[in-house]
Amino acid sequence: MSATLYWLRQDLRLDDNPALLAACGSAALLPVYCHRPARDSGWDFPRLGRHRAAFIGQALDSLRAALSSRGSALCELQGLPEIVLPALAREVGADRVVCERIAAPEEEAEALALRQAGLQVCEIWQSSLFLPEQLPFAIERLPAVFTAFRRSLEQAGPQPLPPQDAPAALPPLPAALPPLPAGWTPREPPARTPVAIEPRSSFPYHLPACHGGEAAARAHFQQYLARGLPHRYKATRDRLYGVDFSSKLSPWLASGALSPRRVWQMLKAFEARHGASEGSGWIGFELLWRDYFRFLHLQHGARLYHAAGLSALPPPAHDVAAFQRWRKGETGQPLVDAAMRELSASGYLSNRLRQVAASYLIYECGGDWRAGAAWFESQLIDYDACSNQGNWLYIAGRGTDPRGGRRFNPERQAAEHDAQGRYRALWSTA
Ligand code: FAD
């Protein structure tokens, strides 16, 4: 029987990974991760910045250890998946690739290219709380407004499927594992991007508590629950800085070190023990936003990446010089500049400041929302194609906002959320 490649994408975990479990039925299995070559965003900076590269490196180190403790290994390849995976499959005698399905256009194109290269590709949807087939409507009928989506789910009452435990053991590696070319590393990890030590960070991933691996992810949420923080979530979620004002689940959800269904199960167990509150319920709403943007991608695909998005608006203008000032934190607007410094220095930004910064680029700097989205892609440790694109479109009035876009007044936001100027003082320097 021939071997299977398990292609790890944004599911860097063993826990609750149905696609990996499906691949475990193979007689021989090689788990593989592809590091794409450095790519330019099209706006003159790299697509993958140092924070996410370092955080993913941490997740891969953990995964490598977890796989080898189960009799397997992690093969890390340098190159485009559509090039290196068919070559690896030939080397090890594999004819099948199993992976998670990602509804974003580039990721869909990668899977198609593998099929065109002659591989059998089995993609399994697993990155959302709900599966598309659990929705009470066909994907073409996804409500155009989030609140209608949430209400229709609440009325129909489906529950996320229970998470599945990690496999106790994995199938053996292919017997024909040859000496692989340089840079293909099933036994040794490649050099990692160094982590940035930034004590001001709201997500200090240089500390063990925010390490990229799946054990740290779960421990983080466990301590968040044990301290009763969900009850305070609604009251604190619009704060600008600090580790505890929001759940900080997004980096692990984005890399896939943590599954949303595991989060849901832990949250529901917390509510069963300590009572549900407005705060704990609100975390669930936010996870539904994440699902919503995934389903929106299933519905509209590449259209979400066009200048107009879902609107009939003309292409946006783009003031290059103003965009450069924005991304460097040199606009002269103190709250926006502090936010852009924080983003570059730490890879994280609160939701409120993401909204303020995005609005400022679009409505005050005359910048193209797609350039802003690309900058966030480059810088964010928790970059997720569906959530990033969905939120930028929303603020630009080219997505699903029933109010046709969100314009935030930075002075008013500073007065409301940073009355003492502490946040602006904290990030007054790069
Ligand atoms: P919490 O407030 O604790 O929320 C819990 C979880 O719910 C989050 O981890 C996240 O998975 C989900 N969530 C919360 N808010 C949103 C939202 N608006 N949209 C989708 N999911 C949400 N989030 C990303 O994960 N990746 C991105 O690339 C991303 N880009 C964004 C770009 C812009 C312009 C804006 C306005 C928001 C963006 N968000 C993105 C959404 C949101 O800002 C982050 O998910 C959140 O700040 C992460 O911090 P947290 O985990 O503490 O969130």
Coordinates of C-alpha atoms and ligand atoms in Angstrom, one line a residue:
M1 CA 0.0 0.0 0.0
S2 CA 1.4 3.4 -0.9
A3 CA 2.2 6.2 1.5
T4 CA 0.3 9.3 2.4
L5 CA 1.6 12.8 3.0
Y6 CA -0.2 14.8 5.7
W7 CA 0.2 18.4 4.7
L8 CA 0.1 20.7 7.8
R9 CA -1.3 24.1 6.8
Q10 CA -3.0 26.2 9.5
D11 CA -3.7 23.3 11.7
L12 CA -0.4 23.0 13.7
R13 CA -1.7 20.6 16.3
L14 CA -2.5 17.0 17.0
D15 CA -5.5 17.7 19.2
D16 CA -8.9 17.8 17.5
N17 CA -7.5 17.5 14.0
P18 CA -10.0 15.3 12.1
A19 CA -8.0 15.6 8.8
L20 CA -4.9 14.1 10.6
L21 CA -7.1 11.4 12.1
A22 CA -8.4 10.5 8.7
A23 CA -4.8 10.3 7.4
C24 CA -3.9 8.0 10.3
G25 CA -5.8 5.2 8.5
S26 CA -2.8 5.0 6.0
A27 CA -0.2 2.3 6.2
A28 CA 2.6 4.8 6.1
L29 CA 2.3 8.6 6.8
L30 CA 4.7 11.5 6.4
P31 CA 3.7 14.7 8.1
V32 CA 5.0 17.7 6.2
Y33 CA 5.0 21.5 6.4
C34 CA 6.1 23.8 3.6
H35 CA 7.9 27.1 4.3
R36 CA 7.1 29.2 1.3
P37 CA 9.9 31.3 -0.2
A38 CA 9.9 35.0 0.9
R39 CA 7.3 36.7 -1.2
D40 CA 6.6 40.4 -1.7
S41 CA 3.1 41.7 -0.8
G42 CA 2.9 43.7 -4.0
W43 CA 3.1 46.9 -1.8
D44 CA 6.8 46.7 -1.3
F45 CA 7.2 44.7 1.9
P46 CA 7.3 41.0 2.6
R47 CA 4.1 39.1 3.2
L48 CA 5.5 37.2 6.2
G49 CA 6.9 39.4 8.9
R50 CA 9.3 38.3 11.7
H51 CA 6.6 37.9 14.4
R52 CA 4.5 35.4 12.7
A53 CA 7.5 33.6 11.3
A54 CA 8.9 33.2 14.8
F55 CA 5.6 32.2 16.4
I56 CA 5.0 29.5 13.7
G57 CA 8.5 28.3 14.3
Q58 CA 7.6 27.7 18.0
A59 CA 4.5 25.9 17.0
L60 CA 6.5 23.7 14.6
D61 CA 9.0 22.9 17.3
S62 CA 6.3 21.7 19.6
L63 CA 4.6 19.7 16.8
R64 CA 7.9 18.1 15.9
A65 CA 8.4 16.9 19.5
A66 CA 4.8 15.7 19.7
L67 CA 5.0 13.8 16.5
S68 CA 8.3 12.1 17.4
S69 CA 7.0 11.0 20.7
R70 CA 4.3 9.2 18.7
G71 CA 6.7 7.4 16.5
S72 CA 6.5 9.9 13.6
A73 CA 8.4 13.0 12.5
L74 CA 7.9 16.3 10.8
C75 CA 9.4 17.0 7.4
E76 CA 9.8 20.7 6.8
L77 CA 10.3 21.7 3.2
Q78 CA 11.4 25.0 1.8
G79 CA 9.4 26.0 -1.3
L80 CA 6.0 26.3 -2.8
P81 CA 3.7 23.4 -1.9
E82 CA 2.7 22.8 -5.5
I83 CA 6.3 22.3 -6.4
V84 CA 7.8 20.6 -3.4
L85 CA 5.0 18.3 -2.4
P86 CA 4.7 16.4 -5.7
A87 CA 8.5 16.0 -5.7
L88 CA 8.5 14.7 -2.1
A89 CA 5.6 12.4 -3.0
R90 CA 7.7 10.9 -5.8
E91 CA 10.7 10.4 -3.5
V92 CA 8.7 8.5 -0.8
G93 CA 6.2 6.7 -3.0
A94 CA 3.1 8.6 -1.9
D95 CA 0.2 9.1 -4.2
R96 CA -2.1 10.9 -1.7
V97 CA -2.1 14.2 0.3
V98 CA -4.5 14.7 3.1
C99 CA -4.9 18.3 4.5
E100 CA -7.4 20.7 6.0
R101 CA -9.5 22.7 3.6
I102 CA -8.9 26.5 3.6
A103 CA -11.5 28.5 1.7
A104 CA -9.2 31.4 0.8
P105 CA -8.4 31.7 -3.0
E106 CA -4.7 31.1 -2.8
E107 CA -5.0 28.1 -0.6
E108 CA -7.7 26.7 -2.9
A109 CA -5.4 27.2 -5.8
E110 CA -2.6 25.4 -4.1
A111 CA -4.8 22.3 -3.6
L112 CA -5.9 22.5 -7.2
A113 CA -2.3 22.6 -8.4
L114 CA -1.5 19.5 -6.4
R115 CA -4.4 17.7 -8.1
Q116 CA -3.1 18.9 -11.5
A117 CA 0.3 17.5 -10.6
G118 CA -1.4 14.1 -10.4
L119 CA -1.8 13.7 -6.6
Q120 CA -5.0 12.6 -5.0
V121 CA -5.8 15.4 -2.5
C122 CA -8.3 14.8 0.3
E123 CA -9.2 18.2 1.9
I124 CA -11.2 18.2 5.2
W125 CA -12.9 21.2 6.5
Q126 CA -12.1 21.7 10.2
S127 CA -11.1 25.3 11.0
S128 CA -14.5 26.6 12.2
L129 CA -16.7 25.9 15.2
F130 CA -19.5 24.8 12.9
L131 CA -19.1 22.7 9.8
P132 CA -20.7 24.1 6.6
E133 CA -23.1 21.2 6.6
Q134 CA -24.3 22.1 10.1
L135 CA -25.6 25.5 8.9
P136 CA -29.3 25.9 8.7
F137 CA -29.0 27.3 5.1
A138 CA -27.1 26.5 1.9
I139 CA -23.8 28.5 1.8
E140 CA -25.2 30.5 -1.2
R141 CA -27.9 31.7 1.2
L142 CA -25.5 32.8 4.0
P143 CA -27.1 35.9 5.5
A144 CA -25.4 39.1 4.3
V145 CA -25.3 40.5 7.8
F146 CA -23.6 38.9 10.8
T147 CA -26.4 39.4 13.3
A148 CA -28.9 37.5 11.0
F149 CA -26.3 34.7 10.7
R150 CA -25.9 34.5 14.4
R151 CA -29.7 34.6 15.1
S152 CA -30.4 31.9 12.5
L153 CA -27.8 29.6 14.1
E154 CA -29.3 30.3 17.5
Q155 CA -32.8 29.5 16.3
A156 CA -31.8 26.3 14.5
G157 CA -29.7 25.3 17.5
P158 CA -26.8 23.2 16.1
Q159 CA -23.9 22.6 18.5
P160 CA -20.3 22.4 17.5
L161 CA -19.1 18.8 17.3
P162 CA -17.1 17.6 20.3
P163 CA -13.4 17.9 19.8
Q164 CA -11.5 14.7 19.1
D165 CA -8.4 13.8 21.1
A166 CA -5.0 13.6 19.6
P167 CA -4.0 10.2 18.1
A168 CA -2.1 8.1 20.6
A169 CA 0.3 6.9 17.9
L170 CA 0.8 7.7 14.2
P171 CA 1.4 5.3 11.3
P172 CA 5.0 4.6 10.6
L173 CA 7.0 6.8 8.3
P174 CA 7.3 5.6 4.7
A175 CA 10.0 2.9 4.5
A176 CA 11.4 4.6 1.4
L177 CA 12.3 7.8 3.3
P178 CA 15.4 8.6 1.3
P179 CA 18.2 11.0 2.2
L180 CA 16.4 14.2 1.2
P181 CA 18.0 17.2 -0.5
A182 CA 19.5 19.9 1.7
G183 CA 16.8 22.0 3.3
W184 CA 14.4 19.1 3.6
T185 CA 14.5 18.2 7.2
P186 CA 12.5 15.3 8.6
R187 CA 15.0 14.8 11.4
E188 CA 16.3 18.3 12.3
P189 CA 14.4 21.5 12.4
P190 CA 15.6 24.3 10.1
A191 CA 16.9 27.6 11.5
R192 CA 14.1 29.5 13.1
T193 CA 13.3 33.3 13.0
P194 CA 14.4 34.6 16.4
V195 CA 11.5 35.8 18.7
A196 CA 11.3 39.5 19.4
I197 CA 11.6 40.4 23.1
E198 CA 9.2 43.2 23.6
P199 CA 8.2 43.7 27.3
R200 CA 5.4 46.2 26.3
S201 CA 3.7 43.6 24.2
S202 CA 0.1 42.6 25.0
F203 CA 1.0 39.2 23.5
P204 CA 4.5 38.5 24.8
Y205 CA 5.3 35.4 22.8
H206 CA 8.9 35.5 24.0
L207 CA 7.5 34.2 27.4
P208 CA 6.7 30.5 27.9
A209 CA 3.0 31.4 28.6
C210 CA 2.6 32.7 25.1
H211 CA 4.7 30.1 23.3
G212 CA 3.3 29.1 19.9
G213 CA 2.9 25.4 20.7
E214 CA -0.4 23.6 21.4
A215 CA 0.4 22.8 25.0
A216 CA 1.0 26.5 25.8
A217 CA -2.2 27.4 23.9
R218 CA -4.3 25.1 26.0
A219 CA -2.6 26.1 29.2
H220 CA -3.2 29.8 28.4
F221 CA -6.9 29.3 28.0
Q222 CA -7.1 27.1 31.1
Q223 CA -5.6 29.8 33.2
Y224 CA -7.8 32.5 31.6
L225 CA -10.8 30.4 32.6
A226 CA -9.4 29.5 36.1
R227 CA -9.1 33.2 36.8
G228 CA -12.7 33.8 35.9
L229 CA -11.7 36.3 33.2
P230 CA -14.6 35.4 30.8
H231 CA -17.0 37.1 33.2
R232 CA -15.1 40.3 32.7
Y233 CA -14.6 40.0 29.0
K234 CA -17.5 42.1 27.8
A235 CA -16.4 45.0 30.1
T236 CA -12.7 44.9 29.2
R237 CA -12.6 43.8 25.5
D238 CA -12.3 47.3 24.1
R239 CA -9.2 48.1 26.2
L240 CA -6.1 49.0 24.3
Y241 CA -3.3 47.1 26.1
G242 CA -2.5 44.4 28.6
V243 CA -2.5 40.6 28.5
D244 CA -5.8 39.9 30.2
F245 CA -8.4 42.4 28.7
S246 CA -9.3 39.9 25.9
S247 CA -8.8 36.2 25.5
K248 CA -5.6 36.4 23.3
L249 CA -6.7 33.2 21.6
S250 CA -6.2 34.5 18.1
P251 CA -2.5 33.7 17.5
W252 CA -3.1 30.1 18.3
L253 CA -6.4 29.9 16.5
A254 CA -4.7 31.4 13.4
S255 CA -1.8 28.9 13.4
G256 CA -4.1 26.1 14.3
A257 CA -2.2 25.2 17.5
L258 CA -5.7 25.4 19.1
S259 CA -8.9 24.2 17.7
P260 CA -12.0 26.4 18.0
R261 CA -14.1 23.4 19.1
R262 CA -11.7 22.7 21.9
V263 CA -12.0 26.3 23.0
W264 CA -15.8 26.0 22.8
Q265 CA -15.8 22.8 24.9
M266 CA -13.6 24.4 27.5
L267 CA -15.7 27.6 27.6
K268 CA -18.9 25.6 28.0
A269 CA -17.4 23.5 30.8
F270 CA -16.4 26.7 32.5
E271 CA -20.0 28.0 32.2
A272 CA -21.4 24.7 33.5
R273 CA -19.2 25.1 36.6
H274 CA -19.3 28.8 37.2
G275 CA -22.4 29.9 35.4
A276 CA -22.8 31.6 32.1
S277 CA -22.5 35.4 32.0
E278 CA -22.8 38.1 29.4
G279 CA -19.0 38.1 29.2
S280 CA -18.6 34.4 28.6
G281 CA -21.4 34.5 26.1
W282 CA -19.7 37.3 24.3
I283 CA -16.6 35.3 23.7
G284 CA -18.8 32.8 21.9
F285 CA -20.2 35.6 19.7
E286 CA -16.7 36.6 18.7
L287 CA -15.9 33.1 17.8
L288 CA -19.0 33.2 15.6
W289 CA -17.6 36.2 13.8
R290 CA -14.6 34.1 13.0
D291 CA -16.8 31.4 11.5
Y292 CA -18.8 34.0 9.6
F293 CA -15.8 35.3 7.7
R294 CA -14.8 31.7 6.8
F295 CA -18.3 31.0 5.5
L296 CA -18.2 34.3 3.6
H297 CA -15.1 33.1 1.9
L298 CA -16.9 29.8 0.9
Q299 CA -19.7 31.9 -0.5
H300 CA -17.8 34.6 -2.4
G301 CA -14.2 33.3 -2.8
A302 CA -11.9 35.5 -4.9
R303 CA -14.5 38.4 -5.1
L304 CA -13.5 39.3 -1.5
Y305 CA -10.0 40.1 -2.8
H306 CA -11.2 42.5 -5.6
A307 CA -10.9 46.3 -5.0
A308 CA -14.7 46.7 -4.8
G309 CA -15.2 43.6 -2.6
L310 CA -18.9 42.9 -2.4
S311 CA -19.8 46.5 -3.1
A312 CA -20.4 48.4 -6.4
L313 CA -17.9 51.1 -5.3
P314 CA -15.2 52.3 -7.7
P315 CA -11.6 51.2 -6.9
P316 CA -10.2 53.1 -4.0
A317 CA -7.6 55.8 -4.4
H318 CA -4.1 55.1 -3.0
D319 CA -1.8 57.9 -1.6
V320 CA 1.5 56.0 -1.5
A321 CA 3.3 58.6 0.7
A322 CA 0.4 58.7 3.2
F323 CA 0.4 54.9 3.3
Q324 CA 4.1 54.8 4.1
R325 CA 3.6 57.3 6.9
W326 CA 0.7 55.3 8.3
R327 CA 2.5 52.0 8.3
K328 CA 5.6 53.5 10.0
G329 CA 3.5 55.3 12.6
E330 CA 4.4 58.8 11.3
T331 CA 1.0 60.2 10.5
G332 CA 1.1 62.8 13.4
Q333 CA -2.1 61.3 14.9
P334 CA -0.8 60.1 18.3
L335 CA -3.2 57.2 18.9
V336 CA -2.8 55.8 15.3
D337 CA 1.0 56.3 15.4
A338 CA 1.2 54.5 18.8
A339 CA -0.9 51.6 17.4
M340 CA 1.3 51.3 14.3
R341 CA 4.4 51.2 16.4
E342 CA 2.9 48.5 18.7
L343 CA 1.9 46.4 15.6
S344 CA 5.4 46.5 14.2
A345 CA 7.2 46.0 17.5
S346 CA 5.0 43.2 18.9
G347 CA 2.9 41.7 16.1
Y348 CA -0.3 42.2 18.1
L349 CA -2.9 45.0 18.3
S350 CA -6.2 45.1 20.2
N351 CA -9.4 44.9 18.2
R352 CA -10.3 48.5 18.9
L353 CA -7.0 49.8 17.6
R354 CA -7.2 47.6 14.5
Q355 CA -10.5 49.3 13.8
V356 CA -9.1 52.8 14.5
A357 CA -6.0 52.2 12.4
A358 CA -7.8 50.7 9.5
S359 CA -10.4 53.5 9.5
Y360 CA -7.6 56.1 9.6
L361 CA -5.8 54.6 6.6
I362 CA -9.0 54.4 4.5
Y363 CA -10.8 57.6 5.5
E364 CA -8.1 60.0 6.6
C365 CA -5.0 59.0 4.6
G366 CA -6.8 58.1 1.3
G367 CA -5.1 54.7 1.3
D368 CA -6.3 51.6 -0.5
W369 CA -7.8 49.1 2.0
R370 CA -6.0 46.3 0.3
A371 CA -2.6 47.9 1.1
G372 CA -3.7 48.1 4.7
A373 CA -4.8 44.5 4.8
A374 CA -1.5 43.5 3.3
W375 CA 0.4 45.4 6.0
F376 CA -1.6 43.6 8.6
E377 CA -0.9 40.3 6.9
S378 CA 2.8 41.1 7.1
Q379 CA 2.8 42.2 10.7
L380 CA 0.1 40.3 12.6
I381 CA 1.1 37.3 14.6
D382 CA -2.5 36.1 14.4
Y383 CA -2.9 36.9 10.7
D384 CA -5.8 34.8 9.2
A385 CA -6.8 35.4 5.6
C386 CA -10.5 35.1 6.3
S387 CA -10.7 37.3 9.4
N388 CA -8.3 39.9 8.1
Q389 CA -10.0 40.3 4.7
G390 CA -13.5 40.2 6.2
N391 CA -12.7 42.9 8.8
W392 CA -10.9 45.2 6.3
L393 CA -13.8 44.9 3.9
Y394 CA -16.2 45.6 6.7
I395 CA -14.5 48.8 7.7
A396 CA -14.0 49.9 4.1
G397 CA -17.8 49.5 3.5
R398 CA -17.0 46.9 0.8
G399 CA -18.1 43.8 2.8
T400 CA -20.9 43.0 5.0
D401 CA -21.4 46.0 7.2
P402 CA -25.1 47.0 7.0
R403 CA -24.0 50.6 7.8
G404 CA -21.8 50.8 4.8
G405 CA -18.4 51.1 6.5
R406 CA -17.0 52.3 9.8
R407 CA -15.2 55.6 10.3
F408 CA -13.7 56.1 13.7
N409 CA -12.7 59.4 15.1
P410 CA -9.3 58.9 16.7
E411 CA -9.5 61.8 19.0
R412 CA -12.9 60.6 20.4
Q413 CA -11.5 57.0 20.6
A414 CA -8.4 58.3 22.6
A415 CA -10.7 60.3 24.9
E416 CA -12.9 57.2 25.5
H417 CA -10.3 54.5 25.7
D418 CA -7.0 56.2 26.7
A419 CA -8.2 59.2 28.7
Q420 CA -5.0 59.3 30.8
G421 CA -2.8 58.9 27.7
R422 CA -1.1 55.8 29.1
Y423 CA -1.3 53.8 25.9
R424 CA 0.1 56.7 23.8
A425 CA 2.9 57.1 26.3
L426 CA 3.7 53.4 26.3
W427 CA 4.1 53.4 22.5
S428 CA 5.4 56.9 22.1
T429 CA 8.6 55.4 20.8
A430 CA 9.3 52.5 18.4
Ligands
FAD1 P1 -11.0 38.2 21.7 O1 -11.6 39.5 21.8 O2 -10.7 37.5 23.0 O3 -12.0 37.3 20.8 C1 -12.0 35.8 20.9 C2 -11.7 35.3 19.5 O4 -12.8 35.6 18.7 C3 -10.5 35.8 18.8 O5 -9.4 35.1 19.2 C4 -10.9 35.6 17.4 O6 -10.6 34.3 17.0 C5 -12.4 35.9 17.4 N1 -12.7 37.2 17.0 C6 -12.8 38.3 17.8 N2 -13.1 39.4 17.1 C7 -13.2 39.0 15.8 C8 -13.4 39.7 14.6 N3 -13.7 41.0 14.5 N4 -13.4 39.0 13.4 C9 -13.1 37.7 13.4 N5 -12.8 37.0 14.5 C10 -12.9 37.6 15.7 N6 -8.4 38.4 13.8 C11 -7.6 37.4 13.5 O7 -7.7 36.4 14.2 N7 -6.7 37.5 12.4 C12 -6.6 38.6 11.6 O8 -5.8 38.7 10.7 C13 -7.5 39.7 12.0 N8 -7.4 40.9 11.3 C14 -8.2 42.0 11.7 C15 -8.1 43.2 10.9 C16 -8.9 44.2 11.3 C17 -8.8 45.5 10.4 C18 -9.8 44.1 12.4 C19 -10.6 45.3 12.8 C20 -9.8 43.0 13.1 C21 -9.1 41.9 12.8 N9 -9.1 40.7 13.5 C22 -8.4 39.6 13.1 C23 -10.2 40.4 14.5 C24 -9.8 40.8 16.0 O9 -9.2 42.1 16.0 C25 -8.9 39.8 16.6 O10 -9.4 38.5 16.4 C26 -8.8 40.0 18.1 O11 -8.3 41.3 18.3 C27 -7.8 39.0 18.6 O12 -7.6 39.2 20.0 P2 -8.2 38.1 21.1 O13 -7.9 36.7 20.7 O14 -7.8 38.5 22.4 O15 -9.7 38.3 20.8

